[in-house]
Structures are given as structure tokens and as C-alpha cells.
PDB file of C-alpha atoms in Angstrom:
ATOM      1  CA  UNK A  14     106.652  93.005  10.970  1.00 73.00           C
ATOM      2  CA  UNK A  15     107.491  91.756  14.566  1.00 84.00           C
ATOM      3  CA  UNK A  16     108.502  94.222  17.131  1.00 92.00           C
ATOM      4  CA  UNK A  17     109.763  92.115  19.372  1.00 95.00           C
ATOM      5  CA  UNK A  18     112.601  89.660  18.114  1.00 95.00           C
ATOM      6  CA  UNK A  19     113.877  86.435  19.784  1.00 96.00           C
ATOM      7  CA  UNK A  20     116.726  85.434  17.162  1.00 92.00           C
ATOM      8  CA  UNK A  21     117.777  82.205  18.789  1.00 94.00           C
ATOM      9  CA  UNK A  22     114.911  79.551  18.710  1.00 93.00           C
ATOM     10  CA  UNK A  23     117.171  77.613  21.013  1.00 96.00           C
ATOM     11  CA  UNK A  24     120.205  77.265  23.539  1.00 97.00           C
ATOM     12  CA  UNK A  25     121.529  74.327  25.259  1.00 98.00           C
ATOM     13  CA  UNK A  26     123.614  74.934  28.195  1.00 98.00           C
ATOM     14  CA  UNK A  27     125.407  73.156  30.411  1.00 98.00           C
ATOM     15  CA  UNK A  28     124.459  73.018  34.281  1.00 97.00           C
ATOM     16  CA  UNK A  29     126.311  75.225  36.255  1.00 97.00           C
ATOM     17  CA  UNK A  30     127.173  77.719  33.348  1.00 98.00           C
ATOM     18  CA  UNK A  31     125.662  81.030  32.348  1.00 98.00           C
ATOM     19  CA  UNK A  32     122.290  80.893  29.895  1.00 98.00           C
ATOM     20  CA  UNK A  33     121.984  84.458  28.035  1.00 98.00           C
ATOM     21  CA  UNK A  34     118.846  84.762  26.275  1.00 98.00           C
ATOM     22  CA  UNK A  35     118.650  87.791  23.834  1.00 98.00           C
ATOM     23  CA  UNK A  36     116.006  89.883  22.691  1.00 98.00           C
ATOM     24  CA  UNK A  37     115.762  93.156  20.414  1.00 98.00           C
ATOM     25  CA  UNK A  38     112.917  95.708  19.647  1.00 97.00           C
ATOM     26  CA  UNK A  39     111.957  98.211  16.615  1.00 96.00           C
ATOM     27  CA  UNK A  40     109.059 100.056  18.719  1.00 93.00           C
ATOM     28  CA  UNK A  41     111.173 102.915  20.142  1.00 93.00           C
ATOM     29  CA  UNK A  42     107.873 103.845  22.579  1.00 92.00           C
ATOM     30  CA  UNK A  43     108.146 100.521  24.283  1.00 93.00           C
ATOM     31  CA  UNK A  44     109.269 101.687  28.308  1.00 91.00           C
ATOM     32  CA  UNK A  45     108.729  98.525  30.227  1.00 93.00           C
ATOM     33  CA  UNK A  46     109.930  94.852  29.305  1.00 95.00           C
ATOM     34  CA  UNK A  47     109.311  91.764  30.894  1.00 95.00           C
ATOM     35  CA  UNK A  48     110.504  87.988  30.362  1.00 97.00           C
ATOM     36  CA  UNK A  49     107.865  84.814  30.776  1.00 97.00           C
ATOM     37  CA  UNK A  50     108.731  81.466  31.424  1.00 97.00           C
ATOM     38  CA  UNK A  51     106.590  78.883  30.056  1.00 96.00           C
ATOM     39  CA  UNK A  52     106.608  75.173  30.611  1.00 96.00           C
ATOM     40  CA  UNK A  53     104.783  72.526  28.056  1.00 92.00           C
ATOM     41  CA  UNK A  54     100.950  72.180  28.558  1.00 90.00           C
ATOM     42  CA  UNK A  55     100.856  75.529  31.142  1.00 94.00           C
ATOM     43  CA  UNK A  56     100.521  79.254  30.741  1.00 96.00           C
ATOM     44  CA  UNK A  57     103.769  81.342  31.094  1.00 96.00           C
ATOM     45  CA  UNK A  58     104.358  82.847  34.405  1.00 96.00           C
ATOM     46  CA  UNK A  59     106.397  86.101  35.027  1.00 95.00           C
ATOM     47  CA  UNK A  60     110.043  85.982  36.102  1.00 96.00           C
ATOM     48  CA  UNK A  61     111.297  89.559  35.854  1.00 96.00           C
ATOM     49  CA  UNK A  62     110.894  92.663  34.064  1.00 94.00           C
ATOM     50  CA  UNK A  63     112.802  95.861  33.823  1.00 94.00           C
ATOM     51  CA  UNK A  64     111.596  99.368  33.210  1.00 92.00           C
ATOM     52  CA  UNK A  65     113.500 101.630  30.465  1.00 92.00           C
ATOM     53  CA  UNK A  66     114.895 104.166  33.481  1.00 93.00           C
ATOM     54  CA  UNK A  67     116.954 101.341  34.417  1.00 94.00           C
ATOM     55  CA  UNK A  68     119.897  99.332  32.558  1.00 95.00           C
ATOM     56  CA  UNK A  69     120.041  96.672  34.863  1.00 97.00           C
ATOM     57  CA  UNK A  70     117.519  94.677  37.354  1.00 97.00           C
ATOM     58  CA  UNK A  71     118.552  91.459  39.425  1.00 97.00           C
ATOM     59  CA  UNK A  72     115.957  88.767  41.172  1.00 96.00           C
ATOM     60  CA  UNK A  73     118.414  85.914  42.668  1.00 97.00           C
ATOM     61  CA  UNK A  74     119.624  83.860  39.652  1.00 98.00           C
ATOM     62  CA  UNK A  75     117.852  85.807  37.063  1.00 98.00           C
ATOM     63  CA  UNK A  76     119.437  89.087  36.121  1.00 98.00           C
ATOM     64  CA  UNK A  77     117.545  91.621  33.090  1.00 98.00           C
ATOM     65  CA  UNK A  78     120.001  93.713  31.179  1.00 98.00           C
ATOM     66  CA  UNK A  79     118.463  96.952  28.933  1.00 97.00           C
ATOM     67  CA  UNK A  80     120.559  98.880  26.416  1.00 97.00           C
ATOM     68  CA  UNK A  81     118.308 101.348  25.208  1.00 95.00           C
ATOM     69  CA  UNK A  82     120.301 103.164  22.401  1.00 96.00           C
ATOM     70  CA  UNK A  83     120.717  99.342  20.997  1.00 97.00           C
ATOM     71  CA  UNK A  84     117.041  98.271  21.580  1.00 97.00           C
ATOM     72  CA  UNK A  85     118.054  95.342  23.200  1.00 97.00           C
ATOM     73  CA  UNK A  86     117.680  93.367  26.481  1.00 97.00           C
ATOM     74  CA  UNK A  87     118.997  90.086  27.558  1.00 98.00           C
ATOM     75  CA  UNK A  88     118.330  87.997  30.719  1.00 98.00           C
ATOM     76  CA  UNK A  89     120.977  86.153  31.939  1.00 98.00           C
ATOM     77  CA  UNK A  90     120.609  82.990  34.396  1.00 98.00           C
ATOM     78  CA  UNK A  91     123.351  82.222  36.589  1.00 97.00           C
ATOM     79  CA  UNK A  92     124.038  79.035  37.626  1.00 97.00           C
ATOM     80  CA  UNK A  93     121.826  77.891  35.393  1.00 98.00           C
ATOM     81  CA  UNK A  94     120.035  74.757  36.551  1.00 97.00           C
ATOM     82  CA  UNK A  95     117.979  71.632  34.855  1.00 97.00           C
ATOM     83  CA  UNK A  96     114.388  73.263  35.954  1.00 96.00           C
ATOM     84  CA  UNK A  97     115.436  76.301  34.333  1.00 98.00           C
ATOM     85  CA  UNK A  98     114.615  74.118  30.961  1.00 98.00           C
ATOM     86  CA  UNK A  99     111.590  75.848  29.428  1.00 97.00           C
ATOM     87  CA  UNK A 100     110.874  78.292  26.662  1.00 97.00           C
ATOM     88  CA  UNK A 101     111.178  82.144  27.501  1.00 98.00           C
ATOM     89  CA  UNK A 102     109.653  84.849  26.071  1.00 97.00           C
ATOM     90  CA  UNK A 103     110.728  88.413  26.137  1.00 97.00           C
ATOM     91  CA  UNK A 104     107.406  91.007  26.019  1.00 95.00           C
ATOM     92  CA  UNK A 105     107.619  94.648  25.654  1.00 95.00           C
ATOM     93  CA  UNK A 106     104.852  97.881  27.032  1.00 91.00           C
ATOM     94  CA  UNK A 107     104.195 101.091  26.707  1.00 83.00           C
ATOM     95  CA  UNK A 108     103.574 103.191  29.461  1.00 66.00           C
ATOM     96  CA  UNK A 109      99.846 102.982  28.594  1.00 65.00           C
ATOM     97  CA  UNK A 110     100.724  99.183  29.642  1.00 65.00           C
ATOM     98  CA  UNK A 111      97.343  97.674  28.476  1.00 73.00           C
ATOM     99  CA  UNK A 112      99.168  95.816  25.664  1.00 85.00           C
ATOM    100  CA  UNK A 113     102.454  93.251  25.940  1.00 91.00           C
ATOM    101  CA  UNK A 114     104.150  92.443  22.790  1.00 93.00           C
ATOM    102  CA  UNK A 115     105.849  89.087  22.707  1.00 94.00           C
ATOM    103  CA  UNK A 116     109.061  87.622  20.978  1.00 95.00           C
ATOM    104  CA  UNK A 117     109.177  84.332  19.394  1.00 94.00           C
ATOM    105  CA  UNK A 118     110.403  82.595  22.375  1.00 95.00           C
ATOM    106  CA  UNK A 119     113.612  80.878  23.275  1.00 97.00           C
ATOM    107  CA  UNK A 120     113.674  77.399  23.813  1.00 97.00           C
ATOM    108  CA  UNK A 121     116.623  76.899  26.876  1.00 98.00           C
ATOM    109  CA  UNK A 122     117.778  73.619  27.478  1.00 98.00           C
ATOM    110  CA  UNK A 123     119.927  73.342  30.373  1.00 98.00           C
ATOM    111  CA  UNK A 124     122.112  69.642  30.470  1.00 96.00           C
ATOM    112  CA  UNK A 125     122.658  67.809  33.291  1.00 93.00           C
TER     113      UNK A 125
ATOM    114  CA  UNK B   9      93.008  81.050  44.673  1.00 75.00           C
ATOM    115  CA  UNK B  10      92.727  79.290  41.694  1.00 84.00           C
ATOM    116  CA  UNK B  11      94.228  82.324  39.970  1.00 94.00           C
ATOM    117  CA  UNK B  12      93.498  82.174  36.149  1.00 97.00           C
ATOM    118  CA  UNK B  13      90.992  78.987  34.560  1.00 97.00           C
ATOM    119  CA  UNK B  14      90.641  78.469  31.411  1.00 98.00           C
ATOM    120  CA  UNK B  15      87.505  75.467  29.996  1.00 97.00           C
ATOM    121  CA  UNK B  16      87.804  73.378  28.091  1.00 97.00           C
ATOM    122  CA  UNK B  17      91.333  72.398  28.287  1.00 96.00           C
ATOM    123  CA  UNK B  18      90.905  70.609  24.244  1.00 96.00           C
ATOM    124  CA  UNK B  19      88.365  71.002  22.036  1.00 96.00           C
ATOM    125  CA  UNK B  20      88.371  69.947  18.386  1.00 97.00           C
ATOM    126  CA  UNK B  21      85.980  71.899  15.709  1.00 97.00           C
ATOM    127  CA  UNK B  22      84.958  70.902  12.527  1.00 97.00           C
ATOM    128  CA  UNK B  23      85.351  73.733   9.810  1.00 97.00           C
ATOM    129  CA  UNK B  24      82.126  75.924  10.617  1.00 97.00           C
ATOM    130  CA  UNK B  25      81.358  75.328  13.992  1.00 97.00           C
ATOM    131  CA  UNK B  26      81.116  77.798  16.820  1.00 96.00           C
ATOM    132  CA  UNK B  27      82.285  77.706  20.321  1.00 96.00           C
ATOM    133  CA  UNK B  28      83.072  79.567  23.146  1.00 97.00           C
ATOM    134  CA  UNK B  29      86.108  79.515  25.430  1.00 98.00           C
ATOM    135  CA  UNK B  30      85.894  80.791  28.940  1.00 97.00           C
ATOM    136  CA  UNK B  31      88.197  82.375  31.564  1.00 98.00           C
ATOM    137  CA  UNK B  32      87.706  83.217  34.904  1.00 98.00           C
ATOM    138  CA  UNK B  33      90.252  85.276  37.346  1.00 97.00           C
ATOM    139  CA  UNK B  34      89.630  85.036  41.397  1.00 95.00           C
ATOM    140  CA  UNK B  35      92.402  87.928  42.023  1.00 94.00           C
ATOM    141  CA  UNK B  36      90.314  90.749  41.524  1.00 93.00           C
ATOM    142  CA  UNK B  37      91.780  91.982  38.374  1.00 93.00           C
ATOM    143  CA  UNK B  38      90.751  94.895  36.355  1.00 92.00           C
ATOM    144  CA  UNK B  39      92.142  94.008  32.810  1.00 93.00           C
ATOM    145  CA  UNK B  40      91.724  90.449  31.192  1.00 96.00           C
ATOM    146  CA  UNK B  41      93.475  89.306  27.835  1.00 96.00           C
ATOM    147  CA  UNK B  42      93.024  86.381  25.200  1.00 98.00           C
ATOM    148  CA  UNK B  43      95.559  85.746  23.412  1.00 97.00           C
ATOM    149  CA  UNK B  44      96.737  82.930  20.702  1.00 97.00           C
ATOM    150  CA  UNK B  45     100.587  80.957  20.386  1.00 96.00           C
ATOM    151  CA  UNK B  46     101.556  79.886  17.016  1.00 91.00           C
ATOM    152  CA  UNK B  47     104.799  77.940  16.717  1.00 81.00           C
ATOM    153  CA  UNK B  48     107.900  80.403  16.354  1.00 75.00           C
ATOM    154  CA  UNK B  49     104.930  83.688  16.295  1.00 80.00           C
ATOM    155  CA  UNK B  50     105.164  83.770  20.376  1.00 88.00           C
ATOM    156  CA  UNK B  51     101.476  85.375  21.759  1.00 94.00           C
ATOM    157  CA  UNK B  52      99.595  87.402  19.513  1.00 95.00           C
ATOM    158  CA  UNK B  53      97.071  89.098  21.335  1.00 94.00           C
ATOM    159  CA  UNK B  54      93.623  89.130  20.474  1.00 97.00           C
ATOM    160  CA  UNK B  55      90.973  91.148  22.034  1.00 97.00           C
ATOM    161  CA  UNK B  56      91.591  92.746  25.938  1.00 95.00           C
ATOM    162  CA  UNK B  57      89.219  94.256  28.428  1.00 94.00           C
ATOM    163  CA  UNK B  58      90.942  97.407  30.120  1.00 90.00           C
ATOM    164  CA  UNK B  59      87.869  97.171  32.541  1.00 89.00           C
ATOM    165  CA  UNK B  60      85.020  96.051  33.404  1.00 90.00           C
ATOM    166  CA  UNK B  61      82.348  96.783  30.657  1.00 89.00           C
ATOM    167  CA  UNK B  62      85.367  97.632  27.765  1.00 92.00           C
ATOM    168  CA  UNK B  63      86.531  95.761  24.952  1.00 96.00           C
ATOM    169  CA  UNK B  64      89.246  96.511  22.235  1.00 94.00           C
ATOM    170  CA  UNK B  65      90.601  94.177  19.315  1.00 95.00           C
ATOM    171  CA  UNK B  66      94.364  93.588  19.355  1.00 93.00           C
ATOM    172  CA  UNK B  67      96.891  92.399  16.978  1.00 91.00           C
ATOM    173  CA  UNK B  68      94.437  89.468  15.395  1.00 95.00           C
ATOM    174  CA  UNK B  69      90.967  90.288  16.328  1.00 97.00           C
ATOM    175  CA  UNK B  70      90.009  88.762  13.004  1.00 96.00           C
ATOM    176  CA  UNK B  71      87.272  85.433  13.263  1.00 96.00           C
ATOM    177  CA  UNK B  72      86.693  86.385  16.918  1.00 98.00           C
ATOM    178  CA  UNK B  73      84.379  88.504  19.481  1.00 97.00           C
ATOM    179  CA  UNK B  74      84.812  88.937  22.709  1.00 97.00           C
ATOM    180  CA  UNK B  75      82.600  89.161  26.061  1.00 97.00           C
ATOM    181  CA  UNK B  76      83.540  90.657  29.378  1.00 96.00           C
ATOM    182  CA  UNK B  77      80.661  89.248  31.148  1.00 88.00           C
ATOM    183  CA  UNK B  78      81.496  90.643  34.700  1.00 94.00           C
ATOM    184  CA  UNK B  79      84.513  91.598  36.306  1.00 95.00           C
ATOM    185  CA  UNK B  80      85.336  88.087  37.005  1.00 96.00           C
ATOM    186  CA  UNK B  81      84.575  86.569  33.671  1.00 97.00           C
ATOM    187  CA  UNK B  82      86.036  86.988  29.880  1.00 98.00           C
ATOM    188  CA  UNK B  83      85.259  84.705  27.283  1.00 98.00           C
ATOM    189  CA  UNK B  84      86.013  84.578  23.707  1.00 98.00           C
ATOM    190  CA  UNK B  85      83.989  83.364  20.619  1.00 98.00           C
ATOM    191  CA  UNK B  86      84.179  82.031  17.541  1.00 97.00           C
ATOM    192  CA  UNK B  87      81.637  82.207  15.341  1.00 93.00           C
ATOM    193  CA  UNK B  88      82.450  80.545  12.028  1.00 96.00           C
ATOM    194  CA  UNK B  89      85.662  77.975  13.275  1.00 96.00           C
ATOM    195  CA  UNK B  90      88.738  77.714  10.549  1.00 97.00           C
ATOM    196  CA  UNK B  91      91.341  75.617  10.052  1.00 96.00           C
ATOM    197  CA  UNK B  92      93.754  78.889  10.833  1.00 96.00           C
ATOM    198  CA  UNK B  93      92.320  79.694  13.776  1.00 97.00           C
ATOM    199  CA  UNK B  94      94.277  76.209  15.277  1.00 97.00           C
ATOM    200  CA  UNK B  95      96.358  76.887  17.850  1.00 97.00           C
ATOM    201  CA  UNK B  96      96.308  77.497  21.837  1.00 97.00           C
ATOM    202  CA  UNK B  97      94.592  79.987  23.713  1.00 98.00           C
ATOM    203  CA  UNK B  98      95.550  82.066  26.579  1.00 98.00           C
ATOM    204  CA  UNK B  99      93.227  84.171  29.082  1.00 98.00           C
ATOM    205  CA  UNK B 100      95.498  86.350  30.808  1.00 97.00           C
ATOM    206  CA  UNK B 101      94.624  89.280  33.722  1.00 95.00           C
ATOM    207  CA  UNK B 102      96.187  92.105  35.086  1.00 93.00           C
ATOM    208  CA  UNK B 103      95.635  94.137  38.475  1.00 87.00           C
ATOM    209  CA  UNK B 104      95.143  97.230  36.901  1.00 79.00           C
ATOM    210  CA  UNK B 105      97.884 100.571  36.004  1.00 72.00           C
ATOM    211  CA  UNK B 106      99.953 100.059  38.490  1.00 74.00           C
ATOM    212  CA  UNK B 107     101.070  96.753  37.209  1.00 78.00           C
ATOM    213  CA  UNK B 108     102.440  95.945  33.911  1.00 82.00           C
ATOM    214  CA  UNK B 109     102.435  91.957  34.436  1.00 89.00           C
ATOM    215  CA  UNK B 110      99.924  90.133  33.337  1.00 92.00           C
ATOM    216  CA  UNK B 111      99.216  86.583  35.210  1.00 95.00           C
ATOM    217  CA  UNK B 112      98.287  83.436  32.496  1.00 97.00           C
ATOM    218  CA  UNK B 113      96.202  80.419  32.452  1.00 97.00           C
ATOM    219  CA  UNK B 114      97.045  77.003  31.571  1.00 97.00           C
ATOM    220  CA  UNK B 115      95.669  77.486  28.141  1.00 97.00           C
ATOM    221  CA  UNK B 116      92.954  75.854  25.385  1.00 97.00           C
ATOM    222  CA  UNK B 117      94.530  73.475  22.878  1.00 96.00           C
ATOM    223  CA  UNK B 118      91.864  74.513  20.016  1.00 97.00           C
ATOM    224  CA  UNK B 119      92.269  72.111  16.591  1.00 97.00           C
ATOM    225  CA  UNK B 120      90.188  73.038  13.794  1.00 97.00           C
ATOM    226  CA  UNK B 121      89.829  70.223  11.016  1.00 96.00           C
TER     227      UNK B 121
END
């Protein structure tokens, strides 16, 4: 049973326009959630993360929301650009922090 | 800084055989991670190192040991190589509590036929 759930395997978005990529969680102990970017043929590399004290945590174009009570977080890129074109994965921590818990992934496809 | 390596970047098994994949970190990390990405599963973690000198399995330890051979060094094993156990490979580190990210290498395309 995943704990961490990425329920769109895609989005295509328009340059210029807003990319929301969702993500929900069962594991009510999870505190600390983070999103990866990955590109084909490399690792993924960290692009934000939010802690569960906050709703809300911006980083330039990238902006994490948290609603606890629904056990869900989205990140939302604004503009969005052609680079941003990768799949994203949404991970979730305990406090303990030793293990992340990954989502499916999102594949984002921004359009010229 | 070469951050996170990861050798080799392919390898292709035949049913039975062993190998070895290593992973080296230059940042000074305490924790190191392998993990595995199946399509649509995301990363599935497999064994970590908290420290230097500690292992513990993960979600899918099963097929696979584990070796923190210094505080630089974590490789992972596998002893008897199955067609289920194709997929891609990440070594991942961490600086230690006060950080929950975890920095990624490039990855080992494993097939096994």
C-alpha cells in the first residue's frame, strides 16, 4: 500500500502558465516533505521541501503548499518554463528523517 | 566535488550472477542510501547506513546486502541476480539530523536477463 500518492502520471502545460503538481499521504507521522526533480539518465536533485509547522514555503518560481488535515501538498511552478520539463517526485519524513518515502512521480511537460 | 558517483553506469547480468555496485560521496556525509526506480513505483528504498559502521534494510531489502565500507564508501550486492531485480539504482547521502535532504547520483541501469 503506497503512502505517498502521485495521482497524475502526467501534465502538459503551456509556457508561461501555472504547473500544479499534486501529491497526498496516508502516514499521518510523516512531518517533513520534500519534492525532487529528476531529468532522464541523472539522479533527482532537491528543489524544495516544507516542514508540517508550515502551510506554505516559496523558493523563486517554485512554491510548496501543505494542508495537513487533507494530507496533501502540491507544488506549484509559476511561470512555468520549457527546462522545467522533467519528472517530479513528492517524498515524505518523519522526524526521525533517516527514511524518505517517494510518490510515483509526475511527468511535467511544459510546451513551448 | 564530484558529489555522489555511482560505477558502473550499465551492467547486464545473466540470471545467477553476482555483482556489486558502488557509491562514493566526497561531501562528508553521515547517512548513505540505495535505492531502486521501477516505472510508475517512484524510489523504493533498499538498505541505508545512518552512520558510519550501521546498516538497516528498508522497504525491499529482499535479494540484496549491503556494505558501508568507510564513511566515504557504500556499496550494494547482489548475490544471486533475478530477472526482478531489473531496474535502476540510486546511491543517495545525507549530511546527517539536521538535514532531511538527501543528495542523488546519476544512477546504475541494472538489466537482468
Amino acid at each position: 500500500d503506497q503512502q505517498v500518492k502521485q495521482n497524475s502520471p502526467s501534465l502538459s502545460v503551456q509556457e508561461g502558465r501555472i504547473s500544479i503538481l499534486n501529491c497526498d499521504y496516508t502516514n499521518s507521522m510523516f512531518d517533513y516533505f520534500l519534492w525532487y526533480k529528476k531529468y532522464p539518465a541523472e539522479g533527482p536533485t532537491f528543489l524544495i521541501s516544507i516542514s508540517s509547522i508550515k502551510d506554505k514555503n516559496e523558493d523563486g518560481r517554485f512554491t510548496v503548499f501543505l494542508n495537513k488535515s487533507a494530507k496533501h501538498l502540491s507544488l506549484h511552478i509559476v511561470p512555468s518554463q520549457p527546462g522545467d520539463s522533467a519528472v517530479y517526485f513528492c517524498a515524505a519524513s518523519n522526524n526521525a528523517g533517516n527514511m524518505l518515502t517517494f510518490g510515483g512521480g509526475t511527468r511535467l511537460m511544459v510546451k513551448p | 566535488n564530484a558529489g555522489v558517483t555511482q560505477t558502473p553506469k550499465f551492467q547486464v547480468l545473466k540470471t545467477g550472477q553476482s555483482m556489486t555496485l558502488q557509491c562514493a560521496q566526497d561531501m562528508n556525509h553521515n547517512s548513505m542510501y540505495w535505492y531502486r526506480q521501477d516505472p510508475g513505483m517512484g524510489l523504493r528504498l533498499i538498505y541505508y547506513s545512518a552512520s558510519e559502521g550501521t546498516t538497516d534494510k528498508g522497504e525491499v531489502p529482499n535479494g540484496y546486502n549491503v556494505s558501508r565500507l568507510n564513511k566515504r564508501e557504500f556499496s550494494l550486492r547482489l548475490e544471486s541476480a533475478a530477472p526482478s531485480q531489473t531496474s535502476v539504482y540510486f546511491c543517495a547521502s545525507r549530511p546527517g539530523l539536521a538535514s532531511n535532504e538527501q543528495f542523488f547520483g546519476p544512477g546504475t541501469r541494472l538489466t537482468v536477463l
